[in-house]
Tab-separated table of C-alpha atoms in Angstrom:
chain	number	residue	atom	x	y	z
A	10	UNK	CA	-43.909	184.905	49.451
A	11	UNK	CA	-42.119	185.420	52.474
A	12	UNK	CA	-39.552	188.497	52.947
A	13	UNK	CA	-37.030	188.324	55.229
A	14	UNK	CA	-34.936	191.293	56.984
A	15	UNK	CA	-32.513	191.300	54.171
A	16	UNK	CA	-34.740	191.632	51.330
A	17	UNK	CA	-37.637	193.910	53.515
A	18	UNK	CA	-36.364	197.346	51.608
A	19	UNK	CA	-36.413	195.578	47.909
A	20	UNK	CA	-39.875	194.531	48.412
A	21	UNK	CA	-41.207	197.655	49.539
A	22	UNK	CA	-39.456	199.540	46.535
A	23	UNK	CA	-41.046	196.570	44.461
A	24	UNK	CA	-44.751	197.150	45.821
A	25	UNK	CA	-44.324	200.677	45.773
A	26	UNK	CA	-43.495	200.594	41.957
A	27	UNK	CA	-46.278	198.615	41.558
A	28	UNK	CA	-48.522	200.885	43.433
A	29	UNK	CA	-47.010	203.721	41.664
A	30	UNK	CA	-47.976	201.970	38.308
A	31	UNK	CA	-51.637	201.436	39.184
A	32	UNK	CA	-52.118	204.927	40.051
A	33	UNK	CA	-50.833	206.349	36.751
A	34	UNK	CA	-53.261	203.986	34.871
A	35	UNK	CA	-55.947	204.569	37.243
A	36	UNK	CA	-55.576	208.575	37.354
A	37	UNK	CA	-55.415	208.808	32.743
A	38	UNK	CA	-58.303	206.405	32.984
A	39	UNK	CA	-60.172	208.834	35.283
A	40	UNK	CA	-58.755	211.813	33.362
A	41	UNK	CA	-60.534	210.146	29.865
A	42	UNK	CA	-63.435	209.440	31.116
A	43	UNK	CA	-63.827	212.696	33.149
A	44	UNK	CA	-63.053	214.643	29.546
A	45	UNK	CA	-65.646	212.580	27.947
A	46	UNK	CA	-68.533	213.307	30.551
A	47	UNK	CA	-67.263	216.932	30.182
A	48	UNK	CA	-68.003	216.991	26.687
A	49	UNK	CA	-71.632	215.459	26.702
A	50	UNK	CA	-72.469	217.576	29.526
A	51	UNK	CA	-71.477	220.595	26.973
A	52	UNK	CA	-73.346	219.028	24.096
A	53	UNK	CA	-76.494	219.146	26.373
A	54	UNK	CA	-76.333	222.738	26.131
A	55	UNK	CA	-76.477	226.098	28.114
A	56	UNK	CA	-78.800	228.726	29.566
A	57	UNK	CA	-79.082	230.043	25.809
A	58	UNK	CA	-81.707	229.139	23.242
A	59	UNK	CA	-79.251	227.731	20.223
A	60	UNK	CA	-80.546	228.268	16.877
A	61	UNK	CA	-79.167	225.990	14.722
A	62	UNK	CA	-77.702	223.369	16.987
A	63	UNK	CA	-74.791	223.285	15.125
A	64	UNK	CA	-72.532	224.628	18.667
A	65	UNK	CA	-73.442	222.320	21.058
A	66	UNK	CA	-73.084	219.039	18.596
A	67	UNK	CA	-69.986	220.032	18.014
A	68	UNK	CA	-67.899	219.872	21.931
A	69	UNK	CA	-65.317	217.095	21.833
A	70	UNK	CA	-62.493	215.988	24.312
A	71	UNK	CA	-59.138	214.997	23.189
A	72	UNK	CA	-55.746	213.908	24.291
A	73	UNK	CA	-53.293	217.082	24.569
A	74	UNK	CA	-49.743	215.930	22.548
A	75	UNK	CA	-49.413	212.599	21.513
A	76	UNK	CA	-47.231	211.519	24.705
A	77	UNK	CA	-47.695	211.461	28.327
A	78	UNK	CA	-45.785	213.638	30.699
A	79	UNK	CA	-42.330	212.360	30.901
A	80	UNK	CA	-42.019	212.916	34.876
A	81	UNK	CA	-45.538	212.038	35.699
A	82	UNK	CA	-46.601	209.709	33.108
A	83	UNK	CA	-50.136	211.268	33.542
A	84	UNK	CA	-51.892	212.202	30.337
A	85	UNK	CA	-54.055	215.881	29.647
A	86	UNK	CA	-56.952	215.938	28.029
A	87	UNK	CA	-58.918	218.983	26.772
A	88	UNK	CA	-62.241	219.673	26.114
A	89	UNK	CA	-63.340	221.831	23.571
A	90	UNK	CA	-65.446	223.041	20.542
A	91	UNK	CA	-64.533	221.402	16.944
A	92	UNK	CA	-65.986	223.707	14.760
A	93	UNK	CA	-67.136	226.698	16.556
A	94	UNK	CA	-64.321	227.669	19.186
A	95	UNK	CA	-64.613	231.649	18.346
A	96	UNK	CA	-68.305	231.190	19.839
A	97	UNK	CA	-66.719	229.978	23.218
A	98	UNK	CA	-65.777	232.437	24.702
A	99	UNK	CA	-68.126	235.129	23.026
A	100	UNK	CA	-70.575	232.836	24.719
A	101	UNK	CA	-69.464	232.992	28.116
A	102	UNK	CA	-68.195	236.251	28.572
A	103	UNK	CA	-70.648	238.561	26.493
A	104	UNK	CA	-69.258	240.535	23.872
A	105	UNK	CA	-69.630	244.175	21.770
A	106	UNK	CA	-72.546	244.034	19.805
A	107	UNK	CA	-72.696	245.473	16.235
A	108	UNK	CA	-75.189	248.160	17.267
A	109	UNK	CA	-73.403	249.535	20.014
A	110	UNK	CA	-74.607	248.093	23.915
A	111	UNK	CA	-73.179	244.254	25.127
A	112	UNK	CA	-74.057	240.683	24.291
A	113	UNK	CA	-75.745	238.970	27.511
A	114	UNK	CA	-72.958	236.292	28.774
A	115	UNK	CA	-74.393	232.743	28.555
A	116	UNK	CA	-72.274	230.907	31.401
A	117	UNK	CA	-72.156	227.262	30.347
A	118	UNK	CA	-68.246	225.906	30.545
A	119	UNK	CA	-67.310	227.460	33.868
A	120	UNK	CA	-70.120	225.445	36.136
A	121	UNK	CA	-68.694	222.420	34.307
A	122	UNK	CA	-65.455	223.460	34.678
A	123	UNK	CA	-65.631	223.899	38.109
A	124	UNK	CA	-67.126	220.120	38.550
A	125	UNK	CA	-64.409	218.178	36.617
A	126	UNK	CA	-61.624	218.414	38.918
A	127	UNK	CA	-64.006	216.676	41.667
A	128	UNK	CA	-65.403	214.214	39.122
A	129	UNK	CA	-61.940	213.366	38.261
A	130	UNK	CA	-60.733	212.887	41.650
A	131	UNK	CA	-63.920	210.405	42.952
A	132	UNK	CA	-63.322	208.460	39.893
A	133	UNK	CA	-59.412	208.042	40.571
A	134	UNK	CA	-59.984	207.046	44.418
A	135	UNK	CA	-63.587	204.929	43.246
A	136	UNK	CA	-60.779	202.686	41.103
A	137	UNK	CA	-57.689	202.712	43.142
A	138	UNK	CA	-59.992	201.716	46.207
A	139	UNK	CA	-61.109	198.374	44.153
């Protein structure tokens, strides 16, 4: 298609829009897929010895709200524990114990906390980048 002077600022609106578009997509696709690897790499467990198993089966990531942000159009996600939540943070900060003295900390979400926000952005430029 050829552009001529007239219509030069249209198409660069138009291709920018279009950029702008396959950004969005590409960032909640990264953001999805980021939350999921979150998740299993919480299901594999910690520096703790788990009993039961029960904790670790249960980490899950899900979409925050129903809707996408209404300036951004990006998507959240959040990862977290279905059924055992109150052991989360008791967990990874260490806590009272019933006979007086502290509960060793077991620091599992915060090393994989600190990793998403890089996963997330190599995935985004890995798919814009073709």
């Amino acid at each position: 298609m050829n552009v001529t002077i007239e219509n030069l600022g249209e198409e660069i609106i138009r291709q920018l829009e279009d950029f702008s578009k396959e950004a969005t997509k590409a960032a909640n696709d990264s953001f999805r897929e980021t939350a999921e690897e979150a998740a299993g790499m919480l299901k594999k467990g910690g520096p703790y010895q788990e009993r039961t198993g029960k904790y670790t089966k249960d980490w899950t990531a899900d979409q925050r709200g129903s809707r996408a942000s209404a300036v951004s159009g990006l998507k959240g996600y959040s990862v977290y524990n279905k059924k055992h939540y109150q052991l989360t943070h008791l967990l990874e900060h260490g806590h009272q114990s019933r006979n007086g003295g502290r509960v060793k900390e077991f620091t599992h979400i915060a090393p994989v906390n600190d990793q998403v926000g890089e996963m997330a952005a190599r995935k985004i430029e890995s798919k814009l980048r073709g």
